[in-house]
PDB file of C-alpha atoms in Angstrom:
ATOM      1  CA  UNK C  18      -5.465   4.331 -12.519  1.00  0.00           C
ATOM      2  CA  UNK C  19      -7.876   2.105 -10.620  1.00  0.00           C
ATOM      3  CA  UNK C  20     -11.172   3.044  -9.022  1.00  0.00           C
ATOM      4  CA  UNK C  21      -9.882   2.479  -5.495  1.00  0.00           C
ATOM      5  CA  UNK C  22      -6.951   4.854  -6.003  1.00  0.00           C
ATOM      6  CA  UNK C  23      -9.343   7.477  -7.407  1.00  0.00           C
ATOM      7  CA  UNK C  24     -11.601   6.940  -4.399  1.00  0.00           C
ATOM      8  CA  UNK C  25      -8.697   7.590  -2.006  1.00  0.00           C
ATOM      9  CA  UNK C  26      -7.400  10.605  -3.911  1.00  0.00           C
ATOM     10  CA  UNK C  27     -10.892  12.133  -4.119  1.00  0.00           C
ATOM     11  CA  UNK C  28     -10.987  11.908  -0.298  1.00  0.00           C
ATOM     12  CA  UNK C  29      -7.543  13.591  -0.097  1.00  0.00           C
ATOM     13  CA  UNK C  30      -5.967  10.376   1.173  1.00  0.00           C
ATOM     14  CA  UNK C  31      -2.437   9.827  -0.140  1.00  0.00           C
ATOM     15  CA  UNK C  32      -1.948   6.167  -1.124  1.00  0.00           C
ATOM     16  CA  UNK C  33       1.264   4.398  -0.107  1.00  0.00           C
ATOM     17  CA  UNK C  34       1.888   1.029  -1.721  1.00  0.00           C
ATOM     18  CA  UNK C  35       4.383  -1.267  -0.031  1.00  0.00           C
ATOM     19  CA  UNK C  36       6.890  -3.328  -1.912  1.00  0.00           C
ATOM     20  CA  UNK C  37       5.364  -6.499  -3.392  1.00  0.00           C
ATOM     21  CA  UNK C  38       6.642  -9.802  -1.998  1.00  0.00           C
ATOM     22  CA  UNK C  39       8.523  -7.966   0.784  1.00  0.00           C
ATOM     23  CA  UNK C  40       6.356  -8.783   3.796  1.00  0.00           C
ATOM     24  CA  UNK C  41       8.265  -6.593   6.235  1.00  0.00           C
ATOM     25  CA  UNK C  42       7.261  -3.440   4.320  1.00  0.00           C
ATOM     26  CA  UNK C  43       3.640  -4.060   5.354  1.00  0.00           C
ATOM     27  CA  UNK C  44       3.752  -6.127   8.546  1.00  0.00           C
ATOM     28  CA  UNK C  45       0.128  -5.594   9.628  1.00  0.00           C
ATOM     29  CA  UNK C  46      -1.348  -7.141   6.498  1.00  0.00           C
ATOM     30  CA  UNK C  47       1.293  -9.848   6.327  1.00  0.00           C
ATOM     31  CA  UNK C  48       0.675 -10.685   9.995  1.00  0.00           C
ATOM     32  CA  UNK C  49      -3.014 -11.156   9.252  1.00  0.00           C
ATOM     33  CA  UNK C  50      -2.200 -13.244   6.188  1.00  0.00           C
ATOM     34  CA  UNK C  51       0.079 -15.453   8.268  1.00  0.00           C
ATOM     35  CA  UNK C  52      -2.570 -15.890  10.959  1.00  0.00           C
ATOM     36  CA  UNK C  53      -5.152 -16.863   8.345  1.00  0.00           C
ATOM     37  CA  UNK C  54      -2.590 -19.193   6.746  1.00  0.00           C
ATOM     38  CA  UNK C  55      -1.849 -20.814  10.116  1.00  0.00           C
ATOM     39  CA  UNK C  56      -5.569 -21.243  10.780  1.00  0.00           C
ATOM     40  CA  UNK C  57      -6.095 -22.700   7.322  1.00  0.00           C
ATOM     41  CA  UNK C  58      -3.235 -25.198   7.571  1.00  0.00           C
ATOM     42  CA  UNK C  59      -3.904 -26.206  11.215  1.00  0.00           C
ATOM     43  CA  UNK C  60      -7.584 -26.987  10.758  1.00  0.00           C
ATOM     44  CA  UNK C  61      -9.103 -29.764   8.703  1.00  0.00           C
ATOM     45  CA  UNK C  62     -12.348 -28.323   7.424  1.00  0.00           C
ATOM     46  CA  UNK C  63     -15.088 -30.720   6.447  1.00  0.00           C
ATOM     47  CA  UNK C  64     -17.657 -28.254   5.125  1.00  0.00           C
ATOM     48  CA  UNK C  65     -18.140 -24.713   3.836  1.00  0.00           C
ATOM     49  CA  UNK C  66     -20.272 -24.006   6.912  1.00  0.00           C
ATOM     50  CA  UNK C  67     -17.378 -24.957   9.181  1.00  0.00           C
ATOM     51  CA  UNK C  68     -15.079 -22.576   7.273  1.00  0.00           C
ATOM     52  CA  UNK C  69     -17.660 -19.784   7.593  1.00  0.00           C
ATOM     53  CA  UNK C  70     -17.969 -20.326  11.365  1.00  0.00           C
ATOM     54  CA  UNK C  71     -14.204 -20.410  11.909  1.00  0.00           C
ATOM     55  CA  UNK C  72     -13.541 -17.285   9.853  1.00  0.00           C
ATOM     56  CA  UNK C  73     -16.432 -15.440  11.531  1.00  0.00           C
ATOM     57  CA  UNK C  74     -14.766 -16.239  14.870  1.00  0.00           C
ATOM     58  CA  UNK C  75     -11.397 -15.095  13.499  1.00  0.00           C
ATOM     59  CA  UNK C  76     -12.882 -11.812  12.237  1.00  0.00           C
ATOM     60  CA  UNK C  77     -14.635 -11.169  15.561  1.00  0.00           C
ATOM     61  CA  UNK C  78     -11.430 -11.763  17.530  1.00  0.00           C
ATOM     62  CA  UNK C  79      -9.517  -9.502  15.156  1.00  0.00           C
ATOM     63  CA  UNK C  80     -12.138  -6.730  15.549  1.00  0.00           C
ATOM     64  CA  UNK C  81     -11.988  -7.028  19.363  1.00  0.00           C
ATOM     65  CA  UNK C  82      -8.193  -6.778  19.278  1.00  0.00           C
ATOM     66  CA  UNK C  83      -8.366  -3.764  16.932  1.00  0.00           C
ATOM     67  CA  UNK C  84     -10.877  -1.995  19.226  1.00  0.00           C
ATOM     68  CA  UNK C  85      -8.600  -2.618  22.219  1.00  0.00           C
ATOM     69  CA  UNK C  86      -5.337  -1.737  20.501  1.00  0.00           C
ATOM     70  CA  UNK C  87      -6.665   1.453  18.839  1.00  0.00           C
ATOM     71  CA  UNK C  88      -9.034   2.585  21.614  1.00  0.00           C
ATOM     72  CA  UNK C  89      -7.422   6.005  22.069  1.00  0.00           C
ATOM     73  CA  UNK C  90      -7.278   6.718  18.349  1.00  0.00           C
ATOM     74  CA  UNK C  91     -10.881   5.663  17.864  1.00  0.00           C
ATOM     75  CA  UNK C  92     -11.990   7.997  20.681  1.00  0.00           C
ATOM     76  CA  UNK C  93     -10.104  10.931  19.128  1.00  0.00           C
ATOM     77  CA  UNK C  94     -12.790  13.268  17.803  1.00  0.00           C
ATOM     78  CA  UNK C  95     -10.413  14.606  15.126  1.00  0.00           C
ATOM     79  CA  UNK C  96     -10.224  11.191  13.477  1.00  0.00           C
ATOM     80  CA  UNK C  97     -11.754  11.266  10.006  1.00  0.00           C
ATOM     81  CA  UNK C  98     -13.981   8.438   8.893  1.00  0.00           C
ATOM     82  CA  UNK C  99     -16.723   7.803   6.389  1.00  0.00           C
ATOM     83  CA  UNK C 100     -20.312   7.376   7.410  1.00  0.00           C
ATOM     84  CA  UNK C 101     -21.872   4.022   6.508  1.00  0.00           C
ATOM     85  CA  UNK C 102     -24.125   5.537   3.831  1.00  0.00           C
ATOM     86  CA  UNK C 103     -21.367   7.677   2.224  1.00  0.00           C
ATOM     87  CA  UNK C 104     -21.058   7.365  -1.542  1.00  0.00           C
ATOM     88  CA  UNK C 105     -18.184   8.593  -3.641  1.00  0.00           C
ATOM     89  CA  UNK C 106     -17.426   8.925  -7.327  1.00  0.00           C
ATOM     90  CA  UNK C 107     -14.769   6.372  -8.252  1.00  0.00           C
ATOM     91  CA  UNK C 108     -14.723   6.617 -12.028  1.00  0.00           C
ATOM     92  CA  UNK C 109     -13.377  10.186 -12.104  1.00  0.00           C
ATOM     93  CA  UNK C 110     -10.493  11.883 -10.310  1.00  0.00           C
ATOM     94  CA  UNK C 111     -11.898  15.325  -9.507  1.00  0.00           C
ATOM     95  CA  UNK C 112      -8.539  17.099  -9.249  1.00  0.00           C
ATOM     96  CA  UNK C 113      -4.845  16.309  -9.558  1.00  0.00           C
ATOM     97  CA  UNK C 114      -3.767  19.427  -7.665  1.00  0.00           C
ATOM     98  CA  UNK C 115      -1.307  18.427  -4.958  1.00  0.00           C
ATOM     99  CA  UNK C 116      -2.053  14.703  -5.442  1.00  0.00           C
ATOM    100  CA  UNK C 117       0.693  12.109  -5.169  1.00  0.00           C
ATOM    101  CA  UNK C 118       0.856   8.330  -5.021  1.00  0.00           C
ATOM    102  CA  UNK C 119       3.759   6.842  -3.034  1.00  0.00           C
ATOM    103  CA  UNK C 120       5.514   3.503  -3.469  1.00  0.00           C
ATOM    104  CA  UNK C 121       8.155   1.639  -1.471  1.00  0.00           C
ATOM    105  CA  UNK C 122      10.166  -0.434  -3.919  1.00  0.00           C
ATOM    106  CA  UNK C 123      13.137  -2.773  -3.785  1.00  0.00           C
ATOM    107  CA  UNK C 124      15.684  -2.106  -6.531  1.00  0.00           C
ATOM    108  CA  UNK C 125      16.761  -5.269  -8.295  1.00  0.00           C
ATOM    109  CA  UNK C 126      18.000  -6.682 -11.599  1.00  0.00           C
ATOM    110  CA  UNK C 127      15.220  -7.820 -13.885  1.00  0.00           C
ATOM    111  CA  UNK C 128      15.922 -10.684 -16.284  1.00  0.00           C
ATOM    112  CA  UNK C 129      12.742  -9.722 -18.138  1.00  0.00           C
ATOM    113  CA  UNK C 130      14.299  -6.312 -18.834  1.00  0.00           C
ATOM    114  CA  UNK C 131      17.657  -7.508 -20.168  1.00  0.00           C
ATOM    115  CA  UNK C 132      19.229  -7.616 -16.676  1.00  0.00           C
ATOM    116  CA  UNK C 133      18.650  -3.897 -16.156  1.00  0.00           C
ATOM    117  CA  UNK C 134      18.411  -2.542 -12.628  1.00  0.00           C
ATOM    118  CA  UNK C 135      15.141  -0.926 -11.669  1.00  0.00           C
ATOM    119  CA  UNK C 136      11.685  -0.981 -10.125  1.00  0.00           C
ATOM    120  CA  UNK C 137       8.152  -1.486 -11.408  1.00  0.00           C
ATOM    121  CA  UNK C 138       5.478   1.160 -10.880  1.00  0.00           C
ATOM    122  CA  UNK C 139       1.962   0.822 -12.241  1.00  0.00           C
ATOM    123  CA  UNK C 140       3.089  -2.002 -14.533  1.00  0.00           C
ATOM    124  CA  UNK C 141       5.941   0.070 -15.986  1.00  0.00           C
ATOM    125  CA  UNK C 142       9.622  -0.689 -15.580  1.00  0.00           C
ATOM    126  CA  UNK C 143      11.705   2.250 -14.358  1.00  0.00           C
ATOM    127  CA  UNK C 144      15.489   2.071 -14.740  1.00  0.00           C
ATOM    128  CA  UNK C 145      17.399   2.929 -11.549  1.00  0.00           C
ATOM    129  CA  UNK C 146      21.220   3.271 -11.465  1.00  0.00           C
ATOM    130  CA  UNK C 147      23.101   0.072 -10.607  1.00  0.00           C
ATOM    131  CA  UNK C 148      24.504   1.647  -7.423  1.00  0.00           C
ATOM    132  CA  UNK C 149      21.067   1.228  -5.789  1.00  0.00           C
ATOM    133  CA  UNK C 150      20.552  -2.486  -6.483  1.00  0.00           C
ATOM    134  CA  UNK C 151      19.537  -4.288  -3.289  1.00  0.00           C
ATOM    135  CA  UNK C 152      18.178  -1.137  -1.634  1.00  0.00           C
ATOM    136  CA  UNK C 153      14.717   0.158  -0.912  1.00  0.00           C
ATOM    137  CA  UNK C 154      13.681   3.445  -2.448  1.00  0.00           C
ATOM    138  CA  UNK C 155      10.679   5.704  -1.969  1.00  0.00           C
ATOM    139  CA  UNK C 156       9.075   6.722  -5.230  1.00  0.00           C
ATOM    140  CA  UNK C 157       6.134   8.963  -5.874  1.00  0.00           C
ATOM    141  CA  UNK C 158       4.124  10.030  -8.845  1.00  0.00           C
ATOM    142  CA  UNK C 159       3.207  13.703  -8.740  1.00  0.00           C
ATOM    143  CA  UNK C 160      -0.133  13.621 -10.544  1.00  0.00           C
ATOM    144  CA  UNK C 161      -0.381  17.401 -10.828  1.00  0.00           C
ATOM    145  CA  UNK C 162       2.875  17.682 -12.789  1.00  0.00           C
ATOM    146  CA  UNK C 163       2.996  14.153 -14.323  1.00  0.00           C
ATOM    147  CA  UNK C 164       6.413  13.558 -12.759  1.00  0.00           C
ATOM    148  CA  UNK C 165       8.062  10.542 -11.170  1.00  0.00           C
ATOM    149  CA  UNK C 166      10.474  11.177  -8.310  1.00  0.00           C
ATOM    150  CA  UNK C 167      12.599   8.438  -6.730  1.00  0.00           C
ATOM    151  CA  UNK C 168      14.329   9.096  -3.412  1.00  0.00           C
ATOM    152  CA  UNK C 169      16.888   7.222  -1.360  1.00  0.00           C
ATOM    153  CA  UNK C 170      18.166   7.749   2.147  1.00  0.00           C
ATOM    154  CA  UNK C 171      21.695   7.225   3.350  1.00  0.00           C
ATOM    155  CA  UNK C 172      22.833   8.146   6.855  1.00  0.00           C
ATOM    156  CA  UNK C 173      19.622  10.170   7.402  1.00  0.00           C
ATOM    157  CA  UNK C 174      20.173  12.251   4.275  1.00  0.00           C
ATOM    158  CA  UNK C 175      17.512  11.997   1.593  1.00  0.00           C
ATOM    159  CA  UNK C 176      18.606  12.368  -2.028  1.00  0.00           C
ATOM    160  CA  UNK C 177      16.705  12.417  -5.286  1.00  0.00           C
ATOM    161  CA  UNK C 178      18.087   9.728  -7.585  1.00  0.00           C
ATOM    162  CA  UNK C 179      15.588  10.176 -10.403  1.00  0.00           C
ATOM    163  CA  UNK C 180      13.152  12.853 -11.496  1.00  0.00           C
ATOM    164  CA  UNK C 181      11.509  12.318 -14.850  1.00  0.00           C
ATOM    165  CA  UNK C 182       8.230  12.960 -16.669  1.00  0.00           C
ATOM    166  CA  UNK C 183       5.747  10.175 -16.011  1.00  0.00           C
ATOM    167  CA  UNK C 184       2.588  10.453 -18.081  1.00  0.00           C
ATOM    168  CA  UNK C 185      -0.348   8.448 -16.860  1.00  0.00           C
ATOM    169  CA  UNK C 186      -3.942   7.925 -17.855  1.00  0.00           C
ATOM    170  CA  UNK C 187      -7.036   8.242 -15.749  1.00  0.00           C
TER     171      UNK C 187
END
């Protein structure tokens, strides 16, 4: 488990990882990536300094938009945030009690796994029944109990399609 995930869990923040290569499962980040890509392809840069100036402008405009768009949330006094000088232990997870890591995954056939149907979590292939190929599932690792749970939703009814031990290392 990486240092960043430990950092989040130590702050009681539950990580949710979107599906890789499926841009619509994380539109905010993908929107920023597209904007940067458009800027990069539309501008002919002639120096590193020019790139620095253009990206500084981009970052400033993005920050102004964020401040405008999230004004009410930022003014909410219940909003939790870290002070600038806050330090946190990232090499150790202090407790697994009640901790989970969530993943949105697209179920597909994997040639690398002998054409089996499944998903990949933390670099491990997890077999999912063929009936779910082509669907998104919500998976989570329950760190307290070392269990993997995979859920699906159909017509607003959530069902567990897999619950299995899932040992991990810190």
